Amino acid sequence: MPLPEKMPLALIEDDEIVRQATSQWLQLDGHQVLEFADGESALNQLPPDFPGIIISDVRLPDIDGMALLPRLLERHPEIPVILITGHGDVDMAVKALRDGAFDFVEKPFDPARLLQTVARALETRRSQTAQQDRHAYLAQAEGLEKVLIGRSEAMVRLRQQLLKVAAIDTNVIIYGETGCGKELVAHCLHQFSTRNQREFVPINCAAIPENLFESELFGHEAGAFTGAVKRRVGKLEYADQGTLFLDEVESMPLNMQVKVLRALQENTVERVGGNRPIHIDLRVIAAAKEDLHHHPEFRQDLFYRLNVAQLYLPPLAERSEDILLLFDHYTHQVNPDTRLPSPSDQQALMRYPWPGNVRELKNIATRFALDPSLTVGEILASRPNLTTEPSSATLPLAIQVQNFERKVIHECLQRHHGSIIDALEELDLPRRTLNQKMQKYGLSRSDYT
Ligand SMILES: Nc1ncnc2c1ncn2[C@@H]1O[C@H](COP(=O)(O)OP(=O)(O)OP(=O)(O)O)[C@@H](O)[C@H]1O
Ligand SMILES: [Mg+2]
């Protein structure tokens, strides 16, 4: 839905001279004004989905403005209502704010002050409407669009490509920076393929110690080496007829690259210590952060085998249309009643460079939804930039300490691949304390597993 460029103002004022003068100021400022001489006619004529804001005098002939306010808000709970109060009605004004008025302007008023208040109210209204539009989009999304969220041109195109590629059972390489959604895309490729009744088997090539790699991938027979007590089925065999996901494939040791290539060429695996080739039927999806073509540490024959199709995930900062959409999606997931991000919250979100991409946005949104006292700016300031060292000299000590604490926990979870037990031991913390700190810093176990 395109958002209306110009939002109407409803002006409720019984004094005809004042009403006309006010209306004129507003129109000269470029606004479209609907005039009402009393409260009832405004209540009757404004549609429930009135897209603008309301400015109302509190002294009206038919209904007291203070009684009108709750009735207006009952019908139009979102709409900012600016009240015009008589001189000296401070108590009334305070009560009005408590009851949900957007602001009040004291009579006789300075037109510039009224116009400023109107501009702020319109800005709030605009961001409400934009958020409603995003929520409506998220609610109607179905299938792939509901999982791989985004309205930017890049995401729309990616979903189209993904569905095409999913249908043609070929190997795929997915490129993208950290936290961009490579694993999510790999999962979607599997879900939307004919192999979706079989296993999706992820292997993080950067996380497996080199000496365990072969047994992890190819399995072993009992007694194949010291410690191989029982027979073990490797990941390639386990993924038979399903999808094998080679994450961080550029980290695969060179000798393993040779073996994986042979397995893919011959469609067979041999368990370590076994002498019988086992037939496998695999689709391989690989994810990489670096270009594998001409990569000095990546075998080009394996590259060509994998590179039948390619999907490229642009960094979040390059698809800024998706930032608020994903923010709304994640805050809504944590708490459907999360407050509307203020204009400065939204600016902070739009300006931030997002080195950790969607994963980082998800963490920020989660913290925003969990702690109503925080602004986005505060959350971002208390968060170490995970890719570059922040110039911490200018930050208050308390924030530097928090940044450091967050970094220690983040790196510990990374080292232990999200194992809370190992992290507790290393940090020597009670579980409750670690949980609280992880929540405070928006760290989620699942991002490390
Ligand atoms: N377009 C998207 N819509 C909804 N969620 C997304 C989207 N992109 C990423 N995410 C979420 O962001 C988080 C990070 O995504 P994912 O783990 O797939 O990234 P990645 O590219 O594999 O990162 P890394 O390179 O660090 O492994 C996940 O929780 C994922 O569900
Ligand atoms: Mg990943």
Short mmCIF file of C-alpha atoms in Angstrom, two decimals, residues 18-432:
data_model
loop_
_atom_site.label_atom_id
_atom_site.label_comp_id
_atom_site.label_asym_id
_atom_site.label_seq_id
_atom_site.Cartn_x
_atom_site.Cartn_y
_atom_site.Cartn_z
CA VAL A 18 -10.56 31.24 15.51
CA ARG A 19 -11.34 28.16 13.42
CA GLN A 20 -10.92 29.97 10.13
CA ALA A 21 -7.72 31.67 11.23
CA THR A 22 -6.23 28.41 12.49
CA SER A 23 -7.31 26.57 9.39
CA GLN A 24 -5.64 29.21 7.26
CA TRP A 25 -2.32 28.92 9.07
CA LEU A 26 -2.41 25.20 8.66
CA GLN A 27 -3.28 25.42 4.98
CA LEU A 28 -0.57 27.97 4.37
CA ASP A 29 1.81 25.46 5.90
CA GLY A 30 0.67 23.03 3.21
CA HIS A 31 -1.86 20.94 5.14
CA GLN A 32 -5.25 19.73 4.12
CA VAL A 33 -7.77 20.69 6.83
CA LEU A 34 -11.22 19.27 7.62
CA GLU A 35 -13.15 21.70 9.83
CA PHE A 36 -15.71 20.76 12.48
CA ALA A 37 -17.66 23.22 14.64
CA ASP A 38 -18.54 20.72 17.36
CA GLY A 39 -17.47 17.39 18.82
CA GLU A 40 -20.45 15.28 17.77
CA SER A 41 -20.13 16.05 14.08
CA ALA A 42 -16.43 15.16 14.19
CA LEU A 43 -17.24 11.91 15.95
CA ASN A 44 -19.92 11.11 13.40
CA GLN A 45 -18.06 12.09 10.29
CA LEU A 46 -14.49 10.96 10.83
CA PRO A 47 -14.14 7.41 9.53
CA PRO A 48 -12.63 4.89 11.97
CA ASP A 49 -9.57 4.55 9.75
CA PHE A 50 -9.06 8.32 9.42
CA PRO A 51 -5.48 8.56 8.18
CA GLY A 52 -4.57 11.94 9.72
CA ILE A 53 -4.43 13.68 13.11
CA ILE A 54 -6.98 15.60 15.20
CA ILE A 55 -6.67 19.07 16.71
CA SER A 56 -9.43 19.93 19.13
CA ASP A 57 -10.40 22.85 21.33
CA VAL A 58 -11.27 21.69 24.83
CA ARG A 59 -14.18 24.08 25.31
CA LEU A 60 -16.87 23.09 22.90
CA PRO A 61 -20.59 23.84 22.99
CA ASP A 62 -21.92 20.30 22.85
CA ILE A 63 -19.34 18.24 24.61
CA ASP A 64 -16.47 19.17 26.87
CA GLY A 65 -13.14 18.54 25.15
CA MET A 66 -11.98 16.46 28.07
CA ALA A 67 -14.96 14.17 27.60
CA LEU A 68 -14.46 14.19 23.84
CA LEU A 69 -10.86 12.94 24.13
CA PRO A 70 -11.69 9.45 25.45
CA ARG A 71 -14.45 9.11 22.88
CA LEU A 72 -12.12 10.08 20.06
CA LEU A 73 -9.45 7.71 21.33
CA GLU A 74 -11.95 4.91 21.69
CA ARG A 75 -12.80 5.16 18.01
CA HIS A 76 -9.33 6.10 16.80
CA PRO A 77 -6.94 4.68 19.38
CA GLU A 78 -3.84 5.39 17.30
CA ILE A 79 -4.56 8.91 16.15
CA PRO A 80 -2.55 11.70 17.75
CA VAL A 81 -4.94 14.25 19.28
CA ILE A 82 -3.63 17.76 19.98
CA LEU A 83 -5.73 19.73 22.45
CA ILE A 84 -6.07 23.48 22.49
CA THR A 85 -6.59 24.59 26.07
CA GLY A 86 -7.63 27.90 27.53
CA HIS A 87 -5.02 29.98 29.28
CA GLY A 88 -4.27 28.63 32.73
CA ASP A 89 -5.80 25.19 32.25
CA VAL A 90 -2.56 23.50 33.21
CA ASP A 91 -4.18 20.86 35.40
CA MET A 92 -6.51 19.96 32.61
CA ALA A 93 -3.63 19.72 30.17
CA VAL A 94 -1.67 17.43 32.45
CA LYS A 95 -4.69 15.19 32.81
CA ALA A 96 -5.19 15.20 29.05
CA LEU A 97 -1.65 13.97 28.47
CA ARG A 98 -2.19 11.24 31.02
CA ASP A 99 -5.39 10.25 29.25
CA GLY A 100 -3.59 9.83 25.96
CA ALA A 101 -3.58 13.21 24.24
CA PHE A 102 -0.54 13.66 22.01
CA ASP A 103 0.16 17.18 23.27
CA PHE A 104 -1.60 20.44 24.10
CA VAL A 105 -1.18 24.00 22.94
CA GLU A 106 -2.23 26.87 25.16
CA LYS A 107 -4.51 29.62 23.87
CA PRO A 108 -3.86 32.24 22.65
CA PHE A 109 -1.25 30.28 20.76
CA ASP A 110 1.72 31.12 18.73
CA PRO A 111 1.08 29.71 15.22
CA ALA A 112 4.69 28.57 14.91
CA ARG A 113 4.33 26.49 18.06
CA LEU A 114 1.13 24.91 16.79
CA LEU A 115 2.75 24.08 13.45
CA GLN A 116 5.68 22.44 15.20
CA THR A 117 3.38 20.31 17.31
CA VAL A 118 1.39 19.38 14.22
CA ALA A 119 4.57 18.39 12.40
CA ARG A 120 5.56 16.08 15.26
CA ALA A 121 2.09 14.54 15.44
CA LEU A 122 2.11 13.92 11.69
CA GLU A 123 5.50 12.28 11.91
CA THR A 124 4.20 9.94 14.61
CA ARG A 125 1.11 9.22 12.55
CA ARG A 126 3.21 8.52 9.49
CA SER A 127 5.39 6.05 11.28
CA GLN A 128 2.31 4.35 12.80
CA THR A 129 0.80 3.99 9.35
CA ALA A 130 4.06 2.71 7.94
CA GLN A 131 4.31 0.17 10.74
CA GLN A 132 0.72 -0.94 10.21
CA ASP A 133 1.59 -1.42 6.58
CA ARG A 134 4.62 -3.55 7.51
CA HIS A 135 2.57 -5.62 9.95
CA ALA A 136 -0.08 -6.15 7.29
CA TYR A 137 2.62 -7.29 4.87
CA LEU A 138 4.10 -9.69 7.42
CA ALA A 139 0.67 -11.07 8.29
CA GLN A 140 -0.28 -11.80 4.69
CA ALA A 141 3.07 -13.33 3.71
CA GLU A 142 2.88 -17.01 2.91
CA GLY A 143 5.23 -19.82 2.03
CA LEU A 144 8.81 -18.76 1.34
CA GLU A 145 7.95 -15.08 1.85
CA LYS A 146 7.01 -15.80 5.45
CA VAL A 147 10.33 -17.48 6.21
CA LEU A 148 12.82 -15.53 4.13
CA ILE A 149 11.55 -12.08 4.94
CA GLY A 150 12.20 -8.95 2.92
CA ARG A 151 10.54 -6.58 0.49
CA SER A 152 13.65 -5.11 -1.09
CA GLU A 153 14.16 -5.78 -4.76
CA ALA A 154 17.15 -7.96 -3.89
CA MET A 155 15.09 -10.20 -1.60
CA VAL A 156 12.19 -10.47 -4.01
CA ARG A 157 14.62 -11.55 -6.72
CA LEU A 158 16.42 -13.92 -4.39
CA ARG A 159 13.18 -15.71 -3.51
CA GLN A 160 12.36 -16.14 -7.20
CA GLN A 161 15.82 -17.53 -7.93
CA LEU A 162 15.68 -19.75 -4.87
CA LEU A 163 12.44 -21.40 -5.96
CA LYS A 164 13.84 -22.02 -9.45
CA VAL A 165 17.09 -23.45 -8.11
CA ALA A 166 15.29 -25.56 -5.49
CA ALA A 167 13.31 -27.26 -8.22
CA ILE A 168 16.30 -28.32 -10.33
CA ASP A 169 18.22 -30.54 -7.92
CA THR A 170 21.70 -29.17 -8.66
CA ASN A 171 24.56 -28.22 -6.38
CA VAL A 172 24.54 -24.62 -5.21
CA ILE A 173 26.96 -22.14 -3.66
CA ILE A 174 25.48 -19.44 -1.44
CA TYR A 175 27.63 -16.35 -0.91
CA GLY A 176 27.13 -13.75 1.78
CA GLU A 177 28.59 -12.00 4.79
CA THR A 178 28.12 -13.29 8.30
CA GLY A 179 24.53 -13.30 9.60
CA CYS A 180 23.02 -12.60 6.17
CA GLY A 181 20.88 -15.73 6.12
CA LYS A 182 23.00 -18.29 4.23
CA GLU A 183 21.96 -21.19 6.42
CA LEU A 184 18.34 -20.08 6.28
CA VAL A 185 18.52 -19.97 2.48
CA ALA A 186 20.12 -23.43 2.39
CA HIS A 187 17.31 -24.74 4.56
CA CYS A 188 14.69 -23.16 2.32
CA LEU A 189 16.34 -24.72 -0.76
CA HIS A 190 15.91 -28.10 0.90
CA GLN A 191 12.35 -27.43 2.05
CA PHE A 192 11.24 -26.37 -1.41
CA SER A 193 12.96 -29.26 -3.19
CA THR A 194 11.77 -32.80 -3.88
CA ARG A 195 14.21 -34.00 -1.24
CA ASN A 196 12.29 -32.35 1.58
CA GLN A 197 11.08 -35.63 3.05
CA ARG A 198 14.70 -36.65 3.63
CA GLU A 199 17.42 -35.22 5.83
CA PHE A 200 18.97 -31.76 5.69
CA VAL A 201 22.47 -32.37 7.09
CA PRO A 202 24.56 -29.31 7.99
CA ILE A 203 28.31 -29.50 8.51
CA ASN A 204 30.24 -26.49 9.69
CA CYS A 205 33.62 -26.96 8.02
CA ALA A 206 35.23 -24.29 10.22
CA ALA A 207 34.18 -26.00 13.44
CA ILE A 208 35.42 -29.56 12.95
CA PRO A 209 38.95 -30.30 14.20
CA GLU A 210 41.08 -31.47 11.30
CA ASN A 211 41.79 -34.92 12.77
CA LEU A 212 38.06 -35.69 13.12
CA PHE A 213 37.04 -34.41 9.71
CA GLU A 214 37.28 -37.63 7.78
CA SER A 215 35.38 -39.72 10.29
CA GLU A 216 32.76 -36.97 10.63
CA LEU A 217 32.16 -36.86 6.88
CA PHE A 218 32.68 -40.49 5.88
CA GLY A 219 32.03 -42.40 9.11
CA HIS A 220 34.10 -45.30 10.34
CA GLU A 221 33.91 -48.99 11.10
CA ALA A 222 34.31 -50.27 14.65
CA GLY A 223 38.00 -50.55 15.50
CA ALA A 224 39.13 -48.43 12.53
CA PHE A 225 41.33 -46.37 14.87
CA THR A 226 41.88 -45.96 18.60
CA GLY A 227 38.66 -44.71 20.10
CA ALA A 228 36.45 -45.95 17.25
CA VAL A 229 34.51 -48.28 19.51
CA LYS A 230 31.34 -48.51 17.47
CA ARG A 231 30.59 -48.19 13.80
CA ARG A 232 29.58 -44.68 12.90
CA VAL A 233 27.66 -43.45 9.87
CA GLY A 234 29.23 -40.30 8.43
CA LYS A 235 27.39 -37.13 7.44
CA LEU A 236 27.60 -37.82 3.71
CA GLU A 237 26.02 -41.22 4.07
CA TYR A 238 23.45 -39.89 6.50
CA ALA A 239 22.44 -37.24 3.96
CA ASP A 240 21.76 -39.89 1.29
CA GLN A 241 18.77 -38.79 -0.83
CA GLY A 242 18.63 -35.58 1.15
CA THR A 243 20.67 -32.39 1.22
CA LEU A 244 24.20 -31.92 2.52
CA PHE A 245 24.97 -28.39 3.66
CA LEU A 246 28.69 -27.56 3.69
CA ASP A 247 28.83 -24.38 5.75
CA GLU A 248 31.99 -22.21 5.62
CA VAL A 249 33.20 -24.50 2.88
CA GLU A 250 36.31 -22.36 2.27
CA SER A 251 37.63 -23.70 5.61
CA MET A 252 37.62 -27.33 4.49
CA PRO A 253 41.15 -28.79 4.71
CA LEU A 254 42.68 -29.45 1.29
CA ASN A 255 43.03 -33.21 1.78
CA MET A 256 39.33 -33.36 2.64
CA GLN A 257 38.48 -31.36 -0.45
CA VAL A 258 40.06 -34.14 -2.53
CA LYS A 259 38.06 -36.82 -0.76
CA VAL A 260 34.78 -34.95 -0.92
CA LEU A 261 35.29 -34.31 -4.63
CA ARG A 262 35.90 -38.00 -5.28
CA ALA A 263 32.79 -38.96 -3.30
CA LEU A 264 30.70 -36.51 -5.32
CA GLN A 265 32.15 -37.66 -8.64
CA GLU A 266 31.63 -41.33 -7.91
CA ASN A 267 28.51 -41.03 -5.81
CA THR A 268 29.99 -43.29 -3.21
CA VAL A 269 31.56 -43.08 0.22
CA GLU A 270 33.82 -45.47 2.05
CA ARG A 271 33.80 -45.49 5.83
CA VAL A 272 37.22 -45.17 7.48
CA GLY A 273 38.46 -48.70 8.03
CA GLY A 274 35.84 -50.08 5.66
CA ASN A 275 36.47 -51.51 2.23
CA ARG A 276 33.04 -51.44 0.70
CA PRO A 277 31.90 -48.41 -1.32
CA ILE A 278 28.41 -47.29 -0.33
CA HIS A 279 26.25 -45.60 -2.93
CA ILE A 280 25.02 -42.12 -2.06
CA ASP A 281 22.72 -39.69 -3.82
CA LEU A 282 23.36 -36.16 -2.60
CA ARG A 283 22.52 -32.63 -3.32
CA VAL A 284 25.24 -30.36 -1.98
CA ILE A 285 24.66 -26.79 -0.91
CA ALA A 286 27.78 -24.90 0.13
CA ALA A 287 28.01 -21.55 1.88
CA ALA A 288 31.02 -19.27 1.67
CA LYS A 289 31.99 -15.80 2.76
CA GLU A 290 34.77 -15.54 0.18
CA ASP A 291 34.74 -16.04 -3.55
CA LEU A 292 35.85 -19.62 -4.23
CA HIS A 293 36.78 -18.97 -7.83
CA HIS A 294 40.60 -18.72 -8.01
CA HIS A 295 40.68 -19.05 -4.23
CA PRO A 296 44.24 -20.12 -3.31
CA GLU A 297 43.04 -22.60 -0.70
CA PHE A 298 40.13 -24.06 -2.56
CA ARG A 299 40.47 -26.76 -5.17
CA GLN A 300 39.06 -25.46 -8.41
CA ASP A 301 37.81 -28.88 -9.51
CA LEU A 302 35.66 -29.02 -6.37
CA PHE A 303 34.62 -25.43 -6.97
CA TYR A 304 33.32 -26.32 -10.47
CA ARG A 305 31.49 -29.34 -9.09
CA LEU A 306 29.67 -27.18 -6.53
CA ASN A 307 29.22 -24.10 -8.65
CA VAL A 308 26.30 -25.28 -10.77
CA ALA A 309 24.04 -22.57 -9.38
CA GLN A 310 24.89 -19.55 -7.26
CA LEU A 311 22.89 -17.44 -4.88
CA TYR A 312 24.19 -14.19 -3.53
CA LEU A 313 22.88 -12.63 -0.32
CA PRO A 314 23.51 -8.88 -0.17
CA PRO A 315 24.49 -7.36 3.20
CA LEU A 316 21.60 -5.92 5.18
CA ALA A 317 22.93 -2.37 4.82
CA GLU A 318 22.43 -2.69 1.06
CA ARG A 319 18.76 -3.56 1.44
CA SER A 320 17.68 -0.85 3.83
CA GLU A 321 13.99 -1.32 2.95
CA ASP A 322 14.15 -4.57 4.91
CA ILE A 323 15.58 -3.13 8.13
CA LEU A 324 12.37 -1.88 9.76
CA LEU A 325 10.42 -4.82 8.38
CA LEU A 326 12.75 -7.34 10.02
CA PHE A 327 12.88 -5.21 13.17
CA ASP A 328 9.07 -5.31 13.39
CA HIS A 329 9.05 -9.02 12.67
CA TYR A 330 11.44 -9.80 15.52
CA THR A 331 10.02 -7.37 18.09
CA HIS A 332 6.54 -8.69 17.34
CA GLN A 333 7.78 -12.22 17.81
CA VAL A 334 9.12 -11.40 21.29
CA ASN A 335 6.23 -9.17 22.35
CA PRO A 336 3.29 -8.25 20.09
CA ASP A 337 2.73 -5.09 22.14
CA THR A 338 6.21 -3.69 21.68
CA ARG A 339 6.18 0.12 21.53
CA LEU A 340 6.48 1.89 18.20
CA PRO A 341 10.15 2.75 17.60
CA SER A 342 10.41 6.56 17.90
CA PRO A 343 11.60 8.64 14.93
CA SER A 344 15.08 8.74 16.44
CA ASP A 345 15.01 4.95 17.05
CA GLN A 346 14.14 4.50 13.39
CA GLN A 347 16.89 6.84 12.28
CA ALA A 348 19.40 4.96 14.41
CA LEU A 349 18.32 1.67 12.82
CA MET A 350 18.54 3.08 9.31
CA ARG A 351 21.97 4.65 9.83
CA TYR A 352 23.70 1.75 11.54
CA PRO A 353 26.00 -0.18 9.15
CA TRP A 354 24.95 -3.68 10.42
CA PRO A 355 28.27 -5.54 10.27
CA GLY A 356 26.53 -8.57 11.83
CA ASN A 357 23.62 -8.28 9.38
CA VAL A 358 20.26 -9.91 10.17
CA ARG A 359 21.59 -11.84 13.17
CA GLU A 360 22.68 -8.58 14.76
CA LEU A 361 19.39 -6.87 13.92
CA LYS A 362 17.53 -9.76 15.51
CA ASN A 363 19.53 -9.30 18.73
CA ILE A 364 18.91 -5.55 18.81
CA ALA A 365 15.18 -6.04 18.17
CA THR A 366 14.97 -8.66 20.91
CA ARG A 367 16.56 -6.33 23.45
CA PHE A 368 14.30 -3.48 22.36
CA ALA A 369 11.22 -5.65 22.86
CA LEU A 370 12.38 -7.01 26.23
CA ASP A 371 13.36 -3.71 27.85
CA PRO A 372 10.86 -0.86 27.35
CA SER A 373 13.23 1.64 28.95
CA LEU A 374 15.88 1.41 26.22
CA THR A 375 16.16 3.39 23.03
CA VAL A 376 17.75 1.86 19.94
CA GLY A 377 20.62 4.34 20.29
CA GLU A 378 21.35 3.09 23.82
CA ILE A 379 21.23 -0.53 22.74
CA LEU A 380 23.61 0.12 19.88
CA ALA A 381 25.96 2.14 22.08
CA SER A 382 26.17 -0.63 24.66
CA ARG A 383 27.03 -3.13 22.02
CA PRO A 384 30.58 -3.72 20.87
CA ASN A 385 30.98 -3.65 17.18
CA LEU A 386 31.85 -7.25 16.51
CA THR A 387 33.88 -6.69 13.38
CA THR A 388 35.86 -3.57 14.15
CA GLU A 389 37.22 -2.27 17.42
CA PRO A 390 35.08 0.63 18.63
CA SER A 391 36.90 3.79 19.60
CA SER A 392 35.93 3.34 23.21
CA ALA A 393 37.82 6.32 24.55
CA THR A 394 34.81 8.57 24.16
CA LEU A 395 32.32 6.26 25.85
CA PRO A 396 31.40 6.47 29.54
CA LEU A 397 33.16 3.91 31.75
CA ALA A 398 29.96 1.98 32.53
CA ILE A 399 29.32 1.45 28.83
CA GLN A 400 32.92 0.40 28.17
CA VAL A 401 32.63 -2.14 30.99
CA GLN A 402 29.38 -3.47 29.54
CA ASN A 403 30.90 -3.65 26.08
CA PHE A 404 33.78 -5.63 27.43
CA GLU A 405 31.54 -7.99 29.37
CA ARG A 406 29.39 -8.59 26.33
CA LYS A 407 32.43 -9.30 24.19
CA VAL A 408 33.81 -11.82 26.68
CA ILE A 409 30.51 -13.72 26.80
CA HIS A 410 30.07 -13.52 23.03
CA GLU A 411 33.54 -14.94 22.38
CA CYS A 412 33.12 -17.64 25.01
CA LEU A 413 29.82 -18.79 23.45
CA GLN A 414 31.48 -18.74 20.06
CA ARG A 415 34.34 -20.92 21.29
CA HIS A 416 31.93 -23.43 22.79
CA HIS A 417 29.48 -23.36 19.87
CA GLY A 418 26.66 -22.27 22.16
CA SER A 419 27.19 -24.90 24.84
CA ILE A 420 25.90 -23.21 27.99
CA ILE A 421 27.44 -25.84 30.25
CA ASP A 422 30.92 -25.20 28.86
CA ALA A 423 30.44 -21.44 29.00
CA LEU A 424 29.32 -21.65 32.65
CA GLU A 425 32.39 -23.59 33.50
CA GLU A 426 34.79 -21.31 31.69
CA LEU A 427 33.28 -18.12 33.06
CA ASP A 428 32.64 -19.61 36.49
CA LEU A 429 29.18 -18.09 36.72
CA PRO A 430 25.87 -19.31 38.15
CA ARG A 431 23.47 -20.28 35.37
CA ARG A 432 20.97 -17.59 36.34
#
